[in-house]
Amino acid sequence: MKVTVIGTGYVGLPTGVGLAELGNDVICLDIDNDKIETLKSGKLTIFEEGLEELFYKNTENGKVTFSTSFEESIPQADLVILAVGTPPNPITKEADMKYIKAAAEELAHHLQGYTVIAVKSTVPVNTGTAVEGIIRKENPSADFDVISLPEFLREGFAVHDFFNPDRIIVGANTEKARALIAELYAPFKDKCTILYVSRQSSETIKYASNAFLAMKIQYINEMADFCETSGADIYEVAKGMGLDSRIGAKFLVPGPGYGGFCFPKDTNAMAYMGKFNGVDLSLIETTIKSNERRKINMAKRILDMVEDIKNPTIAVLGSAFKGGTDDCRESPALQIIQILLAHDVNIRLYDPKAMENTKLLLKDAVTYCKSAYEAIGGADVLAVLTDWQEFKNLELAKIKQLMARPQIADYRNIFDCKKAKALGFEIKSLGRRL
Ligand code: NAD
């Protein structure tokens, strides 16, 4: 199949490369000229486990190519996938549709023959209808169907998730479009459920799923807080809860708050849609507020550990929103760092993959270090904010030697608390019996 993916970011690039690996001829189209030039020169623009190998293979054999031209990329396509950003409006927090609208207007002029336009971006309910209207207006004679094809990949596992989806949701209103998608995903038909629903249901499934997952994370975070006051251990509690198949074991891991490009913006967008439609979505609204408070609380716990020190030094491990990605968008780590920076502190920071993205956001507000141990040198507190595997291999005895004061705020629960205490550390972790 000839596929054009519009938007070559964290979703579009792994999707394009994955579809090429399945044997399709893919063009990845983006308006960002630098991004496309970098990709054309054989370099990746994002870090995703396993992407590099597939990228080289499928660019070398010509199955995936890159372009900034709609004119070159749209006419021959059987399927056009929209994977442009839908960032939050800074004031209302609703999903901003300007990139979807611009891409739909532009692609409309170049459609030739029957084409399915699949909206993979996370978009408010009835966006499919709006996109259909835009294309009809721009090109009344075009032969096309607009479908909803939401993306459920996890950053850091994008390649794995592409080839091993839990489910594929297809919101299509015509048989012709369904048949094309059935052909595209034929390699997965025995691997997972491919659920065909209406466009509106499909659009809602994406937001309803993300809001539920955000709520689940915040729920276990609140239970971790409770465990700290009750003598219970959050891992024992989570295990006991997760054995109930109605609850499920995944996403019951405490942390410094949910973040990333999806959960914060999608919960906000869903809350906005609730208000717009006059529906009480107070569970989601509470989740959003509670997650915001959590990051303030996390920063406060660190500041409490250095309140008697003038101009203290805090070593921060991790700025990506989670391990396995270089993505810092809405990272709880960065939000905690920003709160700390409002006080009189020095921050020494290290992240294995996200330093470049971090520098764009934090500029010279912190000291950037080349390794975890370099960041830890001379620090009064060590704060672990991202769950990188690399941090789990650090040696507590060496950390103790390097620090000015043996204090750890372990917000990813990577260290053995008993061992840390035996070595003389004061350690704050989440929901664990110390
Ligand atoms: P991104 O910002 O990484 O990539 C979007 C790309 O679209 C950018 O490269 C941008 O230059 C390009 N673009 C914008 N307007 C364009 C246009 N008119 N024509 C061509 N290209 C254009 O965003 P992302 O993280 O890949 O997210 C894309 C969508 O997928 C969003 O709606 C997001 O909510 C959704 N989503 C993201 C994830 C995730 O983990 N990142 C997971 C599921 C769904």
Short mmCIF file of C-alpha atoms and ligand atoms in Angstrom, two decimals:
data_model
loop_
_atom_site.label_atom_id
_atom_site.label_comp_id
_atom_site.label_asym_id
_atom_site.label_seq_id
_atom_site.Cartn_x
_atom_site.Cartn_y
_atom_site.Cartn_z
CA MET A 1 0.00 0.00 0.00
CA LYS A 2 1.17 3.56 -0.61
CA VAL A 3 1.01 5.47 2.64
CA THR A 4 1.83 9.09 3.45
CA VAL A 5 2.23 10.03 7.08
CA ILE A 6 1.79 13.76 7.76
CA GLY A 7 3.72 14.85 10.84
CA THR A 8 7.04 13.13 11.54
CA GLY A 9 7.26 13.35 15.33
CA TYR A 10 7.10 10.86 18.19
CA VAL A 11 4.06 9.18 16.60
CA GLY A 12 4.52 9.81 12.88
CA LEU A 13 8.11 8.60 12.58
CA PRO A 14 7.76 5.21 14.35
CA THR A 15 4.43 4.71 12.53
CA GLY A 16 5.96 5.47 9.15
CA VAL A 17 8.99 3.27 9.74
CA GLY A 18 6.80 0.48 11.18
CA LEU A 19 4.44 0.54 8.19
CA ALA A 20 7.45 0.42 5.84
CA GLU A 21 8.76 -2.61 7.72
CA LEU A 22 5.38 -4.28 7.06
CA GLY A 23 6.04 -3.84 3.33
CA ASN A 24 4.21 -0.60 2.53
CA ASP A 25 5.76 2.27 0.56
CA VAL A 26 5.80 5.17 2.98
CA ILE A 27 6.46 8.88 2.65
CA CYS A 28 6.91 10.79 5.91
CA LEU A 29 5.87 14.38 5.30
CA ASP A 30 6.56 17.30 7.62
CA ILE A 31 6.57 21.09 7.33
CA ASP A 32 9.70 21.23 9.50
CA ASN A 33 12.42 21.47 6.88
CA ASP A 34 15.30 20.89 9.36
CA LYS A 35 13.66 17.70 10.60
CA ILE A 36 13.18 16.36 7.08
CA GLU A 37 16.75 17.29 6.05
CA THR A 38 18.12 15.52 9.13
CA LEU A 39 16.08 12.40 8.36
CA LYS A 40 17.09 12.51 4.69
CA SER A 41 20.74 12.67 5.76
CA GLY A 42 20.25 9.36 7.59
CA LYS A 43 20.01 10.71 11.14
CA LEU A 44 17.14 10.11 13.55
CA THR A 45 15.37 13.09 15.13
CA ILE A 46 14.03 11.28 18.21
CA PHE A 47 15.29 8.56 20.51
CA GLU A 48 13.15 5.42 20.58
CA GLU A 49 14.39 1.98 21.56
CA GLY A 50 14.79 -0.19 18.43
CA LEU A 51 13.92 2.58 15.96
CA GLU A 52 17.44 3.12 14.64
CA GLU A 53 17.83 -0.37 13.16
CA LEU A 54 14.43 -0.28 11.39
CA PHE A 55 15.05 3.28 10.22
CA TYR A 56 18.37 2.38 8.54
CA LYS A 57 16.96 -0.77 6.98
CA ASN A 58 13.86 0.89 5.53
CA THR A 59 15.57 4.08 4.35
CA GLU A 60 18.37 2.13 2.68
CA ASN A 61 15.92 -0.11 0.80
CA GLY A 62 13.80 2.94 -0.11
CA LYS A 63 10.60 1.74 1.62
CA VAL A 64 10.44 4.98 3.60
CA THR A 65 11.34 8.40 2.22
CA PHE A 66 10.98 11.94 3.55
CA SER A 67 9.48 15.07 2.06
CA THR A 68 8.20 18.55 2.83
CA SER A 69 6.06 18.64 -0.33
CA PHE A 70 2.32 17.87 -0.25
CA GLU A 71 2.32 18.02 -4.03
CA GLU A 72 4.87 15.18 -4.21
CA SER A 73 3.52 13.10 -1.34
CA ILE A 74 -0.28 13.04 -1.55
CA PRO A 75 -1.51 12.18 -5.09
CA GLN A 76 -0.28 8.57 -5.20
CA ALA A 77 -1.27 7.71 -1.61
CA ASP A 78 -3.96 5.08 -0.89
CA LEU A 79 -3.84 6.11 2.75
CA VAL A 80 -2.87 9.43 4.33
CA ILE A 81 -2.26 9.34 8.07
CA LEU A 82 -2.52 12.60 10.00
CA ALA A 83 -0.09 12.53 12.94
CA VAL A 84 0.45 16.25 13.53
CA GLY A 85 0.45 17.75 17.01
CA THR A 86 -2.71 18.78 18.88
CA PRO A 87 -1.19 20.85 21.71
CA PRO A 88 -3.30 22.41 24.43
CA ASN A 89 -4.62 25.94 24.01
CA PRO A 90 -2.64 27.81 26.72
CA ILE A 91 -5.77 29.47 28.12
CA THR A 92 -8.71 27.08 27.70
CA LYS A 93 -6.58 23.87 27.56
CA GLU A 94 -8.77 22.52 24.77
CA ALA A 95 -6.93 20.67 21.99
CA ASP A 96 -5.66 23.17 19.42
CA MET A 97 -6.74 22.04 15.97
CA LYS A 98 -4.68 24.48 13.92
CA TYR A 99 -2.17 21.89 12.65
CA ILE A 100 -4.92 19.39 11.75
CA LYS A 101 -6.86 22.12 9.95
CA ALA A 102 -3.80 23.37 8.02
CA ALA A 103 -2.79 19.84 6.98
CA ALA A 104 -6.37 18.97 5.89
CA GLU A 105 -6.66 22.15 3.81
CA GLU A 106 -3.33 21.52 2.12
CA LEU A 107 -3.74 17.81 1.42
CA ALA A 108 -7.24 18.33 -0.04
CA HIS A 109 -5.82 20.00 -3.16
CA HIS A 110 -3.58 17.04 -4.04
CA LEU A 111 -5.92 14.05 -3.61
CA GLN A 112 -6.16 11.79 -6.66
CA GLY A 113 -8.28 8.65 -6.84
CA TYR A 114 -9.92 7.10 -3.79
CA THR A 115 -7.95 7.95 -0.62
CA VAL A 116 -8.53 7.16 3.04
CA ILE A 117 -7.50 9.92 5.42
CA ALA A 118 -6.87 8.48 8.87
CA VAL A 119 -6.69 10.86 11.82
CA LYS A 120 -4.10 9.36 14.17
CA SER A 121 -3.56 12.55 16.18
CA THR A 122 -5.54 12.69 19.42
CA VAL A 123 -8.48 14.91 18.54
CA PRO A 124 -11.80 16.01 20.08
CA VAL A 125 -14.91 14.10 19.24
CA ASN A 126 -16.37 15.05 15.83
CA THR A 127 -13.00 16.16 14.42
CA GLY A 128 -13.44 13.50 11.70
CA THR A 129 -16.61 15.28 10.59
CA ALA A 130 -14.78 18.63 10.65
CA VAL A 131 -11.85 17.28 8.59
CA GLU A 132 -14.30 15.80 6.09
CA GLY A 133 -15.98 19.23 5.80
CA ILE A 134 -12.64 21.01 5.24
CA ILE A 135 -11.58 18.63 2.48
CA ARG A 136 -14.99 18.77 0.76
CA LYS A 137 -14.89 22.56 0.82
CA GLU A 138 -11.35 22.74 -0.60
CA ASN A 139 -11.87 20.01 -3.18
CA PRO A 140 -15.57 19.18 -3.79
CA SER A 141 -14.86 16.45 -6.34
CA ALA A 142 -12.35 14.49 -4.22
CA ASP A 143 -13.06 10.78 -3.61
CA PHE A 144 -12.14 10.07 0.02
CA ASP A 145 -13.19 8.82 3.44
CA VAL A 146 -12.02 10.25 6.73
CA ILE A 147 -11.55 7.74 9.54
CA SER A 148 -10.35 7.88 13.15
CA LEU A 149 -7.33 5.66 13.88
CA PRO A 150 -6.14 6.67 17.35
CA GLU A 151 -2.63 5.90 18.51
CA PHE A 152 -1.98 4.09 21.79
CA LEU A 153 1.81 3.70 21.69
CA ARG A 154 3.86 4.42 24.78
CA GLU A 155 6.87 6.66 24.25
CA GLY A 156 10.04 4.68 24.90
CA PHE A 157 8.24 1.56 23.62
CA ALA A 158 6.92 2.99 20.35
CA VAL A 159 8.49 0.31 18.14
CA HIS A 160 7.52 -2.52 20.45
CA ASP A 161 3.97 -1.20 20.71
CA PHE A 162 3.67 -0.72 16.95
CA PHE A 163 4.35 -4.42 16.36
CA ASN A 164 2.52 -5.65 19.48
CA PRO A 165 -0.62 -3.55 19.89
CA ASP A 166 -3.11 -4.42 22.64
CA ARG A 167 -5.84 -3.44 20.22
CA ILE A 168 -6.40 -1.42 17.08
CA ILE A 169 -9.38 0.92 17.12
CA VAL A 170 -10.83 1.97 13.79
CA GLY A 171 -13.58 4.58 13.61
CA ALA A 172 -14.85 4.32 10.06
CA ASN A 173 -18.25 5.04 8.64
CA THR A 174 -17.85 3.23 5.27
CA GLU A 175 -17.16 -0.39 4.29
CA LYS A 176 -14.61 0.74 1.70
CA ALA A 177 -12.47 2.49 4.32
CA ARG A 178 -12.78 -0.45 6.74
CA ALA A 179 -11.62 -2.85 4.01
CA LEU A 180 -8.52 -0.75 3.33
CA ILE A 181 -7.60 -0.65 7.03
CA ALA A 182 -8.25 -4.41 7.35
CA GLU A 183 -5.71 -4.93 4.54
CA LEU A 184 -3.16 -2.59 6.15
CA TYR A 185 -3.39 -4.36 9.51
CA ALA A 186 -3.75 -7.89 8.10
CA PRO A 187 -0.37 -8.84 9.69
CA PHE A 188 -1.93 -8.13 13.13
CA LYS A 189 -5.30 -9.80 12.65
CA ASP A 190 -4.36 -12.90 14.71
CA LYS A 191 -2.35 -10.88 17.25
CA CYS A 192 -4.91 -8.46 18.63
CA THR A 193 -8.51 -7.33 18.36
CA ILE A 194 -9.18 -4.87 15.57
CA LEU A 195 -12.30 -3.10 16.75
CA TYR A 196 -14.43 -1.27 14.21
CA VAL A 197 -16.63 1.44 15.71
CA SER A 198 -18.13 4.75 14.71
CA ARG A 199 -15.80 7.70 14.25
CA GLN A 200 -17.16 9.47 17.34
CA SER A 201 -16.72 6.36 19.50
CA SER A 202 -13.16 5.91 18.27
CA GLU A 203 -12.28 9.55 19.03
CA THR A 204 -13.82 9.18 22.50
CA ILE A 205 -12.05 5.85 23.23
CA LYS A 206 -8.67 7.59 22.99
CA TYR A 207 -9.50 10.35 25.49
CA ALA A 208 -11.45 8.05 27.79
CA SER A 209 -8.49 5.63 27.90
CA ASN A 210 -5.86 8.28 28.61
CA ALA A 211 -7.98 9.99 31.27
CA PHE A 212 -8.54 6.62 32.95
CA LEU A 213 -4.82 5.80 32.94
CA ALA A 214 -3.93 9.23 34.34
CA MET A 215 -6.50 8.67 37.09
CA LYS A 216 -5.05 5.22 37.83
CA ILE A 217 -1.54 6.69 38.20
CA GLN A 218 -2.74 9.47 40.46
CA TYR A 219 -4.74 6.95 42.48
CA ILE A 220 -1.70 4.81 43.23
CA ASN A 221 0.29 7.97 44.03
CA GLU A 222 -2.31 8.91 46.63
CA MET A 223 -2.24 5.37 48.02
CA ALA A 224 1.57 5.67 48.28
CA ASP A 225 1.12 8.85 50.35
CA PHE A 226 -1.33 6.98 52.53
CA CYS A 227 1.07 4.03 52.97
CA GLU A 228 3.73 6.44 54.25
CA THR A 229 1.42 7.36 57.12
CA SER A 230 0.06 3.89 57.85
CA GLY A 231 3.03 1.52 57.91
CA ALA A 232 1.80 -0.28 54.78
CA ASP A 233 4.03 -0.80 51.75
CA ILE A 234 2.77 0.45 48.37
CA TYR A 235 4.33 -2.47 46.46
CA GLU A 236 2.53 -5.03 48.63
CA VAL A 237 -0.68 -3.02 48.31
CA ALA A 238 -0.31 -2.65 44.52
CA LYS A 239 0.42 -6.35 44.13
CA GLY A 240 -2.64 -7.27 46.15
CA MET A 241 -4.80 -4.86 44.19
CA GLY A 242 -3.40 -5.88 40.82
CA LEU A 243 -4.25 -9.55 41.34
CA ASP A 244 -7.88 -8.54 40.97
CA SER A 245 -8.50 -8.92 37.23
CA ARG A 246 -11.02 -6.09 37.39
CA ILE A 247 -8.19 -3.74 38.45
CA GLY A 248 -5.15 -5.19 36.66
CA ALA A 249 -1.51 -4.93 37.74
CA LYS A 250 -0.24 -2.35 35.25
CA PHE A 251 0.14 1.36 36.06
CA LEU A 252 0.14 0.74 39.80
CA VAL A 253 3.63 2.17 40.29
CA PRO A 254 4.07 5.32 42.39
CA GLY A 255 6.06 8.25 41.01
CA PRO A 256 6.38 12.04 41.10
CA GLY A 257 3.20 12.60 39.04
CA TYR A 258 2.13 11.76 35.52
CA GLY A 259 3.52 13.81 32.65
CA GLY A 260 4.55 13.65 29.01
CA PHE A 261 2.91 15.02 25.92
CA CYS A 262 -0.29 12.99 26.29
CA PHE A 263 -1.79 12.53 29.77
CA PRO A 264 -1.69 16.19 30.91
CA LYS A 265 -3.04 17.60 27.65
CA ASP A 266 -5.57 14.82 27.09
CA THR A 267 -7.05 15.01 30.60
CA ASN A 268 -7.32 18.79 30.20
CA ALA A 269 -8.89 18.45 26.76
CA MET A 270 -11.38 15.87 28.06
CA ALA A 271 -12.29 18.13 31.00
CA TYR A 272 -12.81 20.97 28.52
CA MET A 273 -15.06 18.78 26.35
CA GLY A 274 -17.08 17.83 29.43
CA LYS A 275 -17.63 21.50 30.28
CA PHE A 276 -18.42 22.31 26.65
CA ASN A 277 -21.01 19.51 26.49
CA GLY A 278 -22.43 20.34 29.93
CA VAL A 279 -21.34 17.01 31.43
CA ASP A 280 -19.90 16.63 34.95
CA LEU A 281 -16.41 15.09 34.57
CA SER A 282 -15.33 15.91 38.11
CA LEU A 283 -13.25 12.72 38.48
CA ILE A 284 -11.00 13.92 35.66
CA GLU A 285 -10.91 17.50 36.98
CA THR A 286 -9.86 16.24 40.41
CA THR A 287 -7.16 14.04 38.87
CA ILE A 288 -5.68 17.06 37.08
CA LYS A 289 -5.59 19.19 40.25
CA SER A 290 -4.27 16.37 42.38
CA ASN A 291 -1.43 15.70 39.90
CA GLU A 292 -0.46 19.39 39.94
CA ARG A 293 -0.37 19.42 43.75
CA ARG A 294 1.79 16.30 43.75
CA LYS A 295 4.68 18.01 41.97
CA ILE A 296 4.57 20.94 44.41
CA ASN A 297 4.59 18.45 47.26
CA MET A 298 7.52 16.51 45.75
CA ALA A 299 9.57 19.72 45.44
CA LYS A 300 8.69 20.71 49.00
CA ARG A 301 9.98 17.41 50.36
CA ILE A 302 13.34 18.09 48.70
CA LEU A 303 13.47 21.67 49.97
CA ASP A 304 12.70 20.44 53.51
CA MET A 305 15.89 18.35 53.38
CA VAL A 306 18.04 21.44 52.78
CA GLU A 307 16.18 24.09 54.73
CA ASP A 308 19.11 24.62 57.11
CA ILE A 309 21.67 25.05 54.28
CA LYS A 310 22.35 28.38 52.61
CA ASN A 311 22.42 28.06 48.82
CA PRO A 312 22.33 24.23 48.80
CA THR A 313 23.30 21.99 45.88
CA ILE A 314 20.76 19.50 44.58
CA ALA A 315 21.80 16.70 42.24
CA VAL A 316 18.95 15.79 39.92
CA LEU A 317 18.96 12.53 38.01
CA GLY A 318 16.56 12.62 35.09
CA SER A 319 14.70 15.31 33.17
CA ALA A 320 12.79 13.19 30.61
CA PHE A 321 9.20 12.55 31.61
CA LYS A 322 10.04 8.87 31.97
CA GLY A 323 12.92 6.50 31.24
CA GLY A 324 13.45 5.30 27.66
CA THR A 325 12.66 8.60 25.94
CA ASP A 326 14.33 11.97 25.34
CA ASP A 327 10.92 13.69 25.50
CA CYS A 328 10.74 16.41 28.16
CA ARG A 329 7.31 17.80 27.31
CA GLU A 330 5.27 18.24 30.52
CA SER A 331 7.93 16.28 32.37
CA PRO A 332 7.23 16.12 36.14
CA ALA A 333 11.02 16.19 36.60
CA LEU A 334 11.28 19.55 34.84
CA GLN A 335 8.28 20.93 36.70
CA ILE A 336 9.85 19.93 40.03
CA ILE A 337 13.15 21.50 38.94
CA GLN A 338 11.34 24.74 38.03
CA ILE A 339 9.78 24.88 41.52
CA LEU A 340 13.17 24.23 43.14
CA LEU A 341 14.77 26.98 41.03
CA ALA A 342 12.36 29.52 42.49
CA HIS A 343 14.33 29.00 45.75
CA ASP A 344 17.97 29.75 46.37
CA VAL A 345 19.42 26.42 45.16
CA ASN A 346 22.04 25.13 42.71
CA ILE A 347 21.01 22.23 40.52
CA ARG A 348 23.42 19.75 38.96
CA LEU A 349 21.55 17.74 36.34
CA TYR A 350 22.13 14.58 34.36
CA ASP A 351 19.87 12.64 32.00
CA PRO A 352 21.18 9.87 29.69
CA LYS A 353 19.20 10.97 26.60
CA ALA A 354 17.28 14.18 27.27
CA MET A 355 20.08 16.73 27.82
CA GLU A 356 19.60 18.48 24.47
CA ASN A 357 15.84 18.87 24.93
CA THR A 358 16.39 19.97 28.54
CA LYS A 359 18.85 22.69 27.52
CA LEU A 360 16.24 24.17 25.20
CA LEU A 361 13.88 24.56 28.15
CA LEU A 362 16.12 25.28 31.15
CA LYS A 363 18.88 27.18 29.29
CA ASP A 364 21.64 28.07 31.78
CA ALA A 365 19.50 27.81 34.94
CA VAL A 366 21.19 24.54 35.98
CA THR A 367 24.64 22.92 35.67
CA TYR A 368 24.63 20.15 33.05
CA CYS A 369 26.75 17.12 33.93
CA LYS A 370 28.15 14.32 31.79
CA SER A 371 27.36 11.48 34.18
CA ALA A 372 25.24 10.66 37.21
CA TYR A 373 28.28 10.55 39.47
CA GLU A 374 29.47 13.94 38.19
CA ALA A 375 26.05 15.43 39.07
CA ILE A 376 26.10 13.86 42.52
CA GLY A 377 29.58 15.29 43.40
CA GLY A 378 29.30 17.76 46.32
CA ALA A 379 25.49 17.62 46.46
CA ASP A 380 23.46 18.10 49.64
CA VAL A 381 20.54 16.06 48.28
CA LEU A 382 20.23 13.61 45.43
CA ALA A 383 16.80 13.68 43.76
CA VAL A 384 15.93 10.80 41.42
CA LEU A 385 13.17 12.04 39.12
CA THR A 386 13.24 9.77 36.03
CA ASP A 387 13.23 5.97 36.03
CA TRP A 388 16.24 5.27 33.80
CA GLN A 389 17.69 1.77 34.05
CA GLU A 390 21.16 3.37 34.23
CA PHE A 391 20.32 4.97 37.60
CA LYS A 392 19.37 1.61 39.08
CA ASN A 393 22.96 0.45 38.60
CA LEU A 394 24.49 3.28 40.66
CA GLU A 395 26.42 2.22 43.77
CA LEU A 396 25.17 3.67 47.03
CA ALA A 397 28.61 3.46 48.67
CA LYS A 398 30.16 5.53 45.87
CA ILE A 399 27.29 8.04 46.02
CA LYS A 400 27.91 8.44 49.76
CA GLN A 401 31.59 9.23 49.17
CA LEU A 402 30.73 11.87 46.57
CA MET A 403 27.97 13.75 48.39
CA ALA A 404 28.39 16.65 50.79
CA ARG A 405 25.43 15.31 52.78
CA PRO A 406 24.04 11.76 52.50
CA GLN A 407 20.44 12.61 51.60
CA ILE A 408 18.30 11.07 48.87
CA ALA A 409 14.83 11.91 47.58
CA ASP A 410 14.13 8.76 45.60
CA TYR A 411 10.93 9.47 43.66
CA ARG A 412 11.35 6.44 41.43
CA ASN A 413 12.03 4.00 44.25
CA ILE A 414 15.22 2.73 42.64
CA PHE A 415 17.34 2.34 45.77
CA ASP A 416 17.14 -0.30 48.49
CA CYS A 417 16.03 1.81 51.49
CA LYS A 418 17.41 -0.58 54.13
CA LYS A 419 20.81 -0.61 52.45
CA ALA A 420 20.78 3.18 52.09
CA LYS A 421 19.91 3.65 55.76
CA ALA A 422 22.58 1.17 56.83
CA LEU A 423 25.11 3.28 54.92
CA GLY A 424 23.97 6.36 56.83
CA PHE A 425 21.70 7.99 54.22
CA GLU A 426 18.56 9.87 55.05
CA ILE A 427 16.25 8.62 52.30
CA LYS A 428 12.76 9.69 51.30
CA SER A 429 11.03 7.34 48.90
CA LEU A 430 7.41 6.83 47.87
CA GLY A 431 5.06 4.65 49.87
CA ARG A 432 7.66 2.20 51.12
CA ARG A 433 8.20 0.98 54.63
CA LEU A 434 11.64 2.35 55.60
P1 NAD B 1 5.20 15.90 17.60
O1 NAD B 1 5.13 17.31 18.01
O2 NAD B 1 6.37 15.06 18.03
O3 NAD B 1 5.10 15.78 16.01
C1 NAD B 1 4.16 16.49 15.25
C2 NAD B 1 4.81 16.82 13.92
O4 NAD B 1 3.81 17.37 13.06
C3 NAD B 1 5.92 17.86 14.00
O5 NAD B 1 7.11 17.33 13.42
C4 NAD B 1 5.40 19.05 13.18
O6 NAD B 1 6.40 19.74 12.50
C5 NAD B 1 4.46 18.33 12.23
N1 NAD B 1 3.44 19.20 11.62
C6 NAD B 1 2.69 20.16 12.19
N2 NAD B 1 1.87 20.70 11.28
C7 NAD B 1 2.09 20.06 10.12
C8 NAD B 1 1.53 20.15 8.83
N3 NAD B 1 0.56 21.03 8.53
N4 NAD B 1 2.00 19.35 7.87
C9 NAD B 1 2.98 18.46 8.13
N5 NAD B 1 3.54 18.31 9.34
C10 NAD B 1 3.10 19.10 10.33
O7 NAD B 1 3.84 15.23 18.14
P2 NAD B 1 3.60 13.70 18.55
O8 NAD B 1 4.07 13.44 19.93
O9 NAD B 1 4.07 12.82 17.46
O10 NAD B 1 1.99 13.68 18.61
C11 NAD B 1 1.22 13.74 17.43
C12 NAD B 1 -0.23 13.41 17.79
O11 NAD B 1 -0.32 12.07 18.28
C13 NAD B 1 -0.82 14.29 18.89
O12 NAD B 1 -2.17 14.52 18.63
C14 NAD B 1 -0.66 13.44 20.14
O13 NAD B 1 -1.61 13.76 21.11
C15 NAD B 1 -0.92 12.06 19.58
N6 NAD B 1 -0.31 10.98 20.35
C16 NAD B 1 0.95 11.12 20.83
C17 NAD B 1 1.53 10.07 21.53
C18 NAD B 1 2.92 10.20 22.10
O14 NAD B 1 3.30 9.32 22.87
N7 NAD B 1 3.68 11.23 21.74
C19 NAD B 1 0.83 8.87 21.73
C20 NAD B 1 -0.45 8.76 21.20
C21 NAD B 1 -1.01 9.82 20.50
#
